[in-house]
mmCIF file of C-alpha atoms and ligand atoms in Angstrom:
data_model
loop_
_atom_site.group_PDB
_atom_site.id
_atom_site.type_symbol
_atom_site.label_atom_id
_atom_site.label_comp_id
_atom_site.label_asym_id
_atom_site.label_seq_id
_atom_site.Cartn_x
_atom_site.Cartn_y
_atom_site.Cartn_z
ATOM 1 C CA MET A 1046 -28.133 65.135 52.257
ATOM 2 C CA SER A 1047 -27.165 67.269 49.274
ATOM 3 C CA GLN A 1048 -23.976 66.268 47.573
ATOM 4 C CA ASP A 1049 -20.980 68.516 47.048
ATOM 5 C CA ILE A 1050 -20.458 68.835 43.297
ATOM 6 C CA LEU A 1051 -17.813 71.555 43.024
ATOM 7 C CA ILE A 1052 -15.074 71.592 45.650
ATOM 8 C CA LEU A 1053 -12.401 74.258 46.161
ATOM 9 C CA ASN A 1054 -9.486 73.201 48.286
ATOM 10 C CA GLY A 1055 -6.928 75.737 49.538
ATOM 11 C CA VAL A 1056 -7.372 77.994 46.515
ATOM 12 C CA VAL A 1057 -4.942 80.927 46.378
ATOM 13 C CA LYS A 1058 -4.952 83.667 43.735
ATOM 14 C CA ARG A 1059 -2.417 86.489 43.809
ATOM 15 C CA PHE A 1060 -2.136 89.597 41.682
ATOM 16 C CA GLY A 1061 1.477 90.614 42.283
ATOM 17 C CA LYS A 1062 1.743 91.101 46.032
ATOM 18 C CA LEU A 1063 -2.011 91.263 46.540
ATOM 19 C CA VAL A 1064 -3.571 88.037 47.793
ATOM 20 C CA ALA A 1065 -7.037 88.158 46.212
ATOM 21 C CA LEU A 1066 -8.002 84.625 47.334
ATOM 22 C CA ASP A 1067 -6.376 83.400 50.506
ATOM 23 C CA HIS A 1068 -6.697 79.622 50.856
ATOM 24 C CA LEU A 1069 -10.371 79.329 49.997
ATOM 25 C CA ASP A 1070 -12.109 76.097 50.981
ATOM 26 C CA PHE A 1071 -15.742 75.636 50.103
ATOM 27 C CA ALA A 1072 -18.089 73.392 48.181
ATOM 28 C CA VAL A 1073 -21.125 74.036 46.022
ATOM 29 C CA ARG A 1074 -23.898 71.555 46.715
ATOM 30 C CA GLU A 1075 -25.997 69.966 44.021
ATOM 31 C CA GLY A 1076 -29.104 72.029 43.229
ATOM 32 C CA GLU A 1077 -28.524 74.769 45.816
ATOM 33 C CA ILE A 1078 -28.379 78.543 45.487
ATOM 34 C CA LEU A 1079 -25.195 79.677 47.213
ATOM 35 C CA GLY A 1080 -25.034 83.431 47.756
ATOM 36 C CA ILE A 1081 -21.718 85.273 47.984
ATOM 37 C CA ALA A 1082 -21.517 88.768 49.477
ATOM 38 C CA GLY A 1083 -18.828 91.017 50.896
ATOM 39 C CA PRO A 1084 -17.301 94.457 50.425
ATOM 40 C CA ASN A 1085 -15.749 95.780 47.208
ATOM 41 C CA GLY A 1086 -12.445 94.083 46.488
ATOM 42 C CA ALA A 1087 -13.221 91.093 48.756
ATOM 43 C CA GLY A 1088 -12.401 88.630 45.977
ATOM 44 C CA LYS A 1089 -15.927 87.659 44.882
ATOM 45 C CA SER A 1090 -15.376 88.105 41.133
ATOM 46 C CA THR A 1091 -11.933 86.534 41.400
ATOM 47 C CA ALA A 1092 -13.522 83.500 43.092
ATOM 48 C CA LEU A 1093 -15.986 83.222 40.207
ATOM 49 C CA ALA A 1094 -13.215 83.540 37.628
ATOM 50 C CA VAL A 1095 -11.274 80.753 39.320
ATOM 51 C CA CYS A 1096 -14.358 78.516 39.637
ATOM 52 C CA THR A 1097 -15.142 78.903 35.919
ATOM 53 C CA GLY A 1098 -11.607 78.610 34.538
ATOM 54 C CA GLN A 1099 -10.955 82.221 33.443
ATOM 55 C CA LEU A 1100 -8.179 82.457 36.037
ATOM 56 C CA ALA A 1101 -5.901 79.629 37.120
ATOM 57 C CA PRO A 1102 -5.231 79.523 40.874
ATOM 58 C CA ASP A 1103 -1.649 79.908 42.129
ATOM 59 C CA ALA A 1104 -2.257 77.096 44.621
ATOM 60 C CA GLY A 1105 -5.030 74.719 45.596
ATOM 61 C CA SER A 1106 -7.427 72.602 43.579
ATOM 62 C CA ILE A 1107 -10.841 72.708 41.936
ATOM 63 C CA THR A 1108 -12.717 69.446 41.658
ATOM 64 C CA PHE A 1109 -16.004 69.056 39.839
ATOM 65 C CA ARG A 1110 -18.000 65.841 40.227
ATOM 66 C CA GLY A 1111 -14.830 63.966 41.119
ATOM 67 C CA GLN A 1112 -12.840 65.392 38.175
ATOM 68 C CA THR A 1113 -9.873 67.721 38.825
ATOM 69 C CA LEU A 1114 -10.190 70.855 36.700
ATOM 70 C CA THR A 1115 -7.286 72.854 38.139
ATOM 71 C CA GLY A 1116 -5.277 74.442 35.314
ATOM 72 C CA ARG A 1117 -7.783 73.519 32.599
ATOM 73 C CA GLN A 1118 -9.069 75.985 29.969
ATOM 74 C CA PRO A 1119 -12.436 77.816 30.282
ATOM 75 C CA HIS A 1120 -14.019 75.702 27.516
ATOM 76 C CA GLU A 1121 -13.097 72.563 29.459
ATOM 77 C CA PHE A 1122 -14.867 73.972 32.530
ATOM 78 C CA CYS A 1123 -17.862 74.700 30.283
ATOM 79 C CA HIS A 1124 -17.877 71.221 28.795
ATOM 80 C CA ALA A 1125 -17.664 69.709 32.272
ATOM 81 C CA GLY A 1126 -20.909 71.553 33.140
ATOM 82 C CA ILE A 1127 -19.870 74.903 34.612
ATOM 83 C CA ALA A 1128 -21.269 78.138 33.138
ATOM 84 C CA ARG A 1129 -21.181 81.804 34.113
ATOM 85 C CA THR A 1130 -22.712 85.185 33.408
ATOM 86 C CA PHE A 1131 -20.966 88.548 33.751
ATOM 87 C CA GLN A 1132 -21.881 91.792 35.489
ATOM 88 C CA ILE A 1133 -21.841 93.670 32.184
ATOM 89 C CA PRO A 1134 -24.049 91.669 29.819
ATOM 90 C CA GLN A 1135 -22.082 90.609 26.769
ATOM 91 C CA VAL A 1136 -24.171 89.944 23.680
ATOM 92 C CA PHE A 1137 -23.340 89.718 19.981
ATOM 93 C CA SER A 1138 -25.097 92.845 18.729
ATOM 94 C CA SER A 1139 -24.880 91.850 15.056
ATOM 95 C CA MET A 1140 -27.039 88.782 15.792
ATOM 96 C CA THR A 1141 -30.658 88.226 16.725
ATOM 97 C CA VAL A 1142 -31.684 87.239 20.240
ATOM 98 C CA ARG A 1143 -32.143 83.634 19.083
ATOM 99 C CA GLU A 1144 -28.767 83.495 17.308
ATOM 100 C CA ASN A 1145 -27.058 84.685 20.482
ATOM 101 C CA ILE A 1146 -28.461 81.729 22.363
ATOM 102 C CA GLU A 1147 -27.523 79.372 19.513
ATOM 103 C CA VAL A 1148 -23.903 80.371 20.131
ATOM 104 C CA GLY A 1149 -24.229 79.036 23.674
ATOM 105 C CA LEU A 1150 -25.789 75.866 22.324
ATOM 106 C CA GLU A 1151 -22.901 75.305 19.880
ATOM 107 C CA PHE A 1152 -20.294 76.166 22.509
ATOM 108 C CA GLY A 1153 -21.817 73.748 24.978
ATOM 109 C CA TRP A 1154 -22.137 70.936 22.450
ATOM 110 C CA HIS A 1155 -19.047 68.791 22.638
ATOM 111 C CA GLY A 1156 -19.478 65.419 21.107
ATOM 112 C CA LYS A 1157 -22.523 64.479 23.152
ATOM 113 C CA PRO A 1158 -25.368 62.908 21.161
ATOM 114 C CA ARG A 1159 -27.406 65.677 19.531
ATOM 115 C CA GLY A 1160 -30.499 66.406 21.577
ATOM 116 C CA SER A 1161 -28.801 65.892 24.893
ATOM 117 C CA GLU A 1162 -28.061 69.597 25.180
ATOM 118 C CA ARG A 1163 -30.812 71.776 26.560
ATOM 119 C CA SER A 1164 -33.123 72.704 23.700
ATOM 120 C CA LEU A 1165 -33.219 76.249 22.424
ATOM 121 C CA ASP A 1166 -36.966 76.471 22.777
ATOM 122 C CA THR A 1167 -36.917 75.352 26.418
ATOM 123 C CA VAL A 1168 -34.389 78.059 27.201
ATOM 124 C CA LEU A 1169 -36.264 80.729 25.229
ATOM 125 C CA ALA A 1170 -39.529 79.885 27.003
ATOM 126 C CA LEU A 1171 -37.993 79.835 30.480
ATOM 127 C CA THR A 1172 -36.179 83.143 30.073
ATOM 128 C CA GLY A 1173 -39.191 84.902 28.541
ATOM 129 C CA LEU A 1174 -37.405 85.586 25.242
ATOM 130 C CA GLU A 1175 -39.788 83.664 22.985
ATOM 131 C CA THR A 1176 -41.628 86.734 21.713
ATOM 132 C CA ASN A 1177 -38.560 88.800 20.802
ATOM 133 C CA GLN A 1178 -36.277 85.992 19.631
ATOM 134 C CA MET A 1179 -36.040 87.382 16.077
ATOM 135 C CA GLN A 1180 -35.187 90.908 17.244
ATOM 136 C CA SER A 1181 -31.668 92.260 16.787
ATOM 137 C CA ALA A 1182 -29.712 91.958 20.054
ATOM 138 C CA ALA A 1183 -28.297 95.444 19.367
ATOM 139 C CA SER A 1184 -31.578 97.153 20.175
ATOM 140 C CA VAL A 1185 -32.665 95.406 23.377
ATOM 141 C CA ASP A 1186 -32.701 96.937 26.887
ATOM 142 C CA LEU A 1187 -30.507 95.947 29.862
ATOM 143 C CA ILE A 1188 -32.799 93.313 31.406
ATOM 144 C CA THR A 1189 -33.234 91.642 28.002
ATOM 145 C CA ARG A 1190 -29.450 91.612 27.504
ATOM 146 C CA LYS A 1191 -29.205 89.936 30.915
ATOM 147 C CA GLN A 1192 -31.853 87.398 29.872
ATOM 148 C CA ILE A 1193 -29.940 86.674 26.644
ATOM 149 C CA MET A 1194 -26.678 86.160 28.531
ATOM 150 C CA LEU A 1195 -28.446 83.859 31.010
ATOM 151 C CA ALA A 1196 -30.171 81.921 28.206
ATOM 152 C CA ALA A 1197 -26.874 81.468 26.317
ATOM 153 C CA ALA A 1198 -25.256 80.166 29.513
ATOM 154 C CA LEU A 1199 -28.174 77.764 30.106
ATOM 155 C CA ALA A 1200 -27.927 76.488 26.530
ATOM 156 C CA THR A 1201 -24.469 75.083 27.377
ATOM 157 C CA ASP A 1202 -26.333 72.642 29.655
ATOM 158 C CA PRO A 1203 -24.587 73.494 32.949
ATOM 159 C CA LYS A 1204 -24.904 71.713 36.270
ATOM 160 C CA VAL A 1205 -23.590 74.804 38.069
ATOM 161 C CA LEU A 1206 -24.141 78.404 36.995
ATOM 162 C CA PHE A 1207 -22.105 81.298 38.391
ATOM 163 C CA MET A 1208 -23.657 84.768 38.196
ATOM 164 C CA ASP A 1209 -21.719 87.967 38.979
ATOM 165 C CA GLU A 1210 -24.072 90.706 40.235
ATOM 166 C CA PRO A 1211 -26.992 89.764 37.976
ATOM 167 C CA LEU A 1212 -29.242 92.420 39.527
ATOM 168 C CA ALA A 1213 -26.858 95.369 39.075
ATOM 169 C CA GLY A 1214 -28.379 98.271 37.156
ATOM 170 C CA LEU A 1215 -31.964 96.983 37.299
ATOM 171 C CA ASN A 1216 -34.867 98.949 38.815
ATOM 172 C CA GLU A 1217 -37.043 97.558 41.626
ATOM 173 C CA ALA A 1218 -39.612 95.966 39.310
ATOM 174 C CA GLU A 1219 -36.901 94.426 37.113
ATOM 175 C CA ILE A 1220 -35.092 93.061 40.196
ATOM 176 C CA GLU A 1221 -38.284 91.150 41.078
ATOM 177 C CA ILE A 1222 -38.584 89.765 37.538
ATOM 178 C CA PHE A 1223 -34.956 88.693 37.344
ATOM 179 C CA ALA A 1224 -34.854 87.265 40.892
ATOM 180 C CA ASP A 1225 -37.933 85.196 40.009
ATOM 181 C CA LEU A 1226 -36.184 83.985 36.843
ATOM 182 C CA ILE A 1227 -33.091 82.928 38.828
ATOM 183 C CA GLN A 1228 -35.338 80.979 41.200
ATOM 184 C CA ARG A 1229 -37.118 79.236 38.325
ATOM 185 C CA VAL A 1230 -33.841 78.288 36.634
ATOM 186 C CA ASN A 1231 -32.806 76.664 39.908
ATOM 187 C CA ALA A 1232 -36.126 74.973 40.648
ATOM 188 C CA GLU A 1233 -37.218 73.927 37.153
ATOM 189 C CA LEU A 1234 -33.852 72.938 35.682
ATOM 190 C CA GLY A 1235 -32.273 71.734 38.936
ATOM 191 C CA ILE A 1236 -29.125 73.770 38.263
ATOM 192 C CA ALA A 1237 -26.996 74.832 41.245
ATOM 193 C CA ILE A 1238 -26.469 78.598 41.185
ATOM 194 C CA VAL A 1239 -23.689 80.604 42.790
ATOM 195 C CA LEU A 1240 -24.822 84.175 43.064
ATOM 196 C CA VAL A 1241 -22.531 87.121 43.799
ATOM 197 C CA GLU A 1242 -24.717 90.067 44.733
ATOM 198 C CA HIS A 1243 -24.509 93.344 46.637
ATOM 199 C CA LYS A 1244 -28.296 93.471 47.080
ATOM 200 C CA VAL A 1245 -28.189 91.316 50.187
ATOM 201 C CA ARG A 1246 -31.886 91.262 51.086
ATOM 202 C CA THR A 1247 -32.721 89.784 47.708
ATOM 203 C CA LEU A 1248 -29.686 87.499 48.049
ATOM 204 C CA ALA A 1249 -30.979 86.261 51.417
ATOM 205 C CA ARG A 1250 -34.404 85.567 49.903
ATOM 206 C CA LEU A 1251 -32.944 83.521 47.034
ATOM 207 C CA SER A 1252 -30.091 81.653 48.699
ATOM 208 C CA SER A 1253 -30.001 78.413 50.667
ATOM 209 C CA ARG A 1254 -26.645 79.457 52.155
ATOM 210 C CA ILE A 1255 -24.653 82.683 52.148
ATOM 211 C CA MET A 1256 -20.897 83.013 52.187
ATOM 212 C CA ILE A 1257 -19.327 86.279 53.290
ATOM 213 C CA LEU A 1258 -15.921 87.020 51.812
ATOM 214 C CA ASN A 1259 -13.418 89.639 52.972
ATOM 215 C CA PHE A 1260 -9.754 89.973 51.963
ATOM 216 C CA GLY A 1261 -10.078 86.727 50.013
ATOM 217 C CA GLN A 1262 -11.135 84.716 53.053
ATOM 218 C CA ILE A 1263 -14.450 83.258 54.182
ATOM 219 C CA VAL A 1264 -15.731 85.255 57.145
ATOM 220 C CA ARG A 1265 -19.021 83.366 57.504
ATOM 221 C CA LEU A 1266 -20.852 80.591 55.679
ATOM 222 C CA ASP A 1267 -24.351 79.950 57.002
ATOM 223 C CA VAL A 1268 -28.067 80.017 56.277
ATOM 224 C CA PRO A 1269 -29.489 83.472 55.405
ATOM 225 C CA ASP A 1270 -31.388 83.867 58.708
ATOM 226 C CA VAL A 1271 -28.191 83.538 60.729
ATOM 227 C CA ILE A 1272 -26.180 85.813 58.407
ATOM 228 C CA MET A 1273 -28.862 88.492 58.289
ATOM 229 C CA SER A 1274 -29.285 88.629 62.076
ATOM 230 C CA ASP A 1275 -25.562 88.991 62.775
ATOM 231 C CA PRO A 1276 -24.941 92.675 63.614
ATOM 232 C CA GLU A 1277 -21.209 92.356 63.018
ATOM 233 C CA ILE A 1278 -21.782 91.058 59.510
ATOM 234 C CA ILE A 1279 -24.297 93.762 58.701
ATOM 235 C CA GLU A 1280 -22.054 96.505 60.045
ATOM 236 C CA LEU A 1281 -18.664 95.354 58.821
ATOM 237 C CA TYR A 1282 -19.278 93.574 55.593
ATOM 238 C CA LEU A 1283 -22.638 94.417 54.140
ATOM 239 C CA GLY A 1284 -22.780 98.141 54.858
ATOM 240 C CA LYS A 1285 -25.723 100.024 56.287
ATOM 241 C CA SER A 1286 -27.439 100.674 52.973
ATOM 242 C CA HIS A 1287 -28.553 97.167 52.149
ATOM 243 C CA ALA A 1288 -32.232 97.978 51.678
ATOM 244 C CA ALA A 1289 -32.632 95.989 48.458
HETATM 245 N N1 ATP B 1319 -6.748 91.394 36.977
HETATM 246 C C1 ATP B 1319 -6.388 91.943 38.141
HETATM 247 N N2 ATP B 1319 -5.169 92.468 38.311
HETATM 248 C C2 ATP B 1319 -4.786 93.008 39.493
HETATM 249 N N3 ATP B 1319 -5.579 93.065 40.586
HETATM 250 C C3 ATP B 1319 -6.816 92.553 40.470
HETATM 251 C C4 ATP B 1319 -7.282 91.967 39.247
HETATM 252 N N4 ATP B 1319 -8.565 91.543 39.441
HETATM 253 C C5 ATP B 1319 -8.865 91.851 40.719
HETATM 254 N N5 ATP B 1319 -7.837 92.451 41.330
HETATM 255 C C6 ATP B 1319 -7.801 92.876 42.741
HETATM 256 O O1 ATP B 1319 -8.133 91.741 43.527
HETATM 257 C C7 ATP B 1319 -8.982 92.100 44.617
HETATM 258 C C8 ATP B 1319 -10.290 91.342 44.502
HETATM 259 O O2 ATP B 1319 -10.994 91.831 43.380
HETATM 260 P P1 ATP B 1319 -12.418 91.287 42.949
HETATM 261 O O3 ATP B 1319 -12.742 91.896 41.644
HETATM 262 O O4 ATP B 1319 -12.423 89.807 43.032
HETATM 263 O O5 ATP B 1319 -13.349 91.872 44.105
HETATM 264 P P2 ATP B 1319 -14.944 91.831 44.254
HETATM 265 O O6 ATP B 1319 -15.230 91.228 45.597
HETATM 266 O O7 ATP B 1319 -15.549 91.196 43.076
HETATM 267 O O8 ATP B 1319 -15.298 93.390 44.333
HETATM 268 P P3 ATP B 1319 -16.592 94.196 43.772
HETATM 269 O O9 ATP B 1319 -17.657 94.032 44.810
HETATM 270 O O10 ATP B 1319 -16.100 95.612 43.699
HETATM 271 O O11 ATP B 1319 -16.950 93.638 42.432
HETATM 272 C C9 ATP B 1319 -9.149 93.615 44.526
HETATM 273 O O12 ATP B 1319 -8.210 94.213 45.382
HETATM 274 C C10 ATP B 1319 -8.848 93.918 43.072
HETATM 275 O O13 ATP B 1319 -8.344 95.234 42.926
HETATM 276 MG MG1 MG B 1320 -16.781 91.873 41.552
#
């Protein structure tokens, strides 16, 4: 039985009168890939922001490996072992590819014995950035910026990695490359990944479980086969154009 490592209990997030997260209860299991899908405005990015400490919930709790993180700062979430990537890749363009990842390494290092953080070279090799590590990050293409952002997140030595629409903006061939990379990060490093993605066929291929959100509530949480054969889900929440 896989263990629950990150547990959300009754999490509520409001923006004024809008209830973006409406008493969310779910758990991320050790080493799994949990997919999250749902229509625009469903609360997917808000859920990620709450799980990684960028937003504090208005009610409810977030517990990670038995430790309550509710109300803590983002760097405390990071130091506990929770990392994230963003839909728009954020890189330091005045630095090289390697220096960008070193920032993640420094950020993730927090008094642990040196060497316990994931080594730079391991991360560079896994993400395919070894050959262009000395290149300026200003001049790289979108998929490379995504690889840099992923590598910097991995350098913080997370146990859980949250990714917001990692495949957005990539072409078909690049989607294959990046989906394969996500799978290898999960399999080779044993990191649990929570993946928000509109490309539901790829999401179904990668995920062990899929959660469907709508109006800040969980509509379904099940294995991909069940989700993908549910006509109501396809019609109501995933849209008809889910070819990818
Ligand atoms: N900072 C904010 N201030 C006010 N309202 C917000 C804020 N962030 C999100 N919202 C609102 O909260 C709801 C959930 O937004 P969220 O970004 O989590 O949706 P999403 O599921 O990620 O959508 P998408 O698929 O378009 O990325 C939306 O109605 C959105 O307009
Ligand atoms: Mg979003």
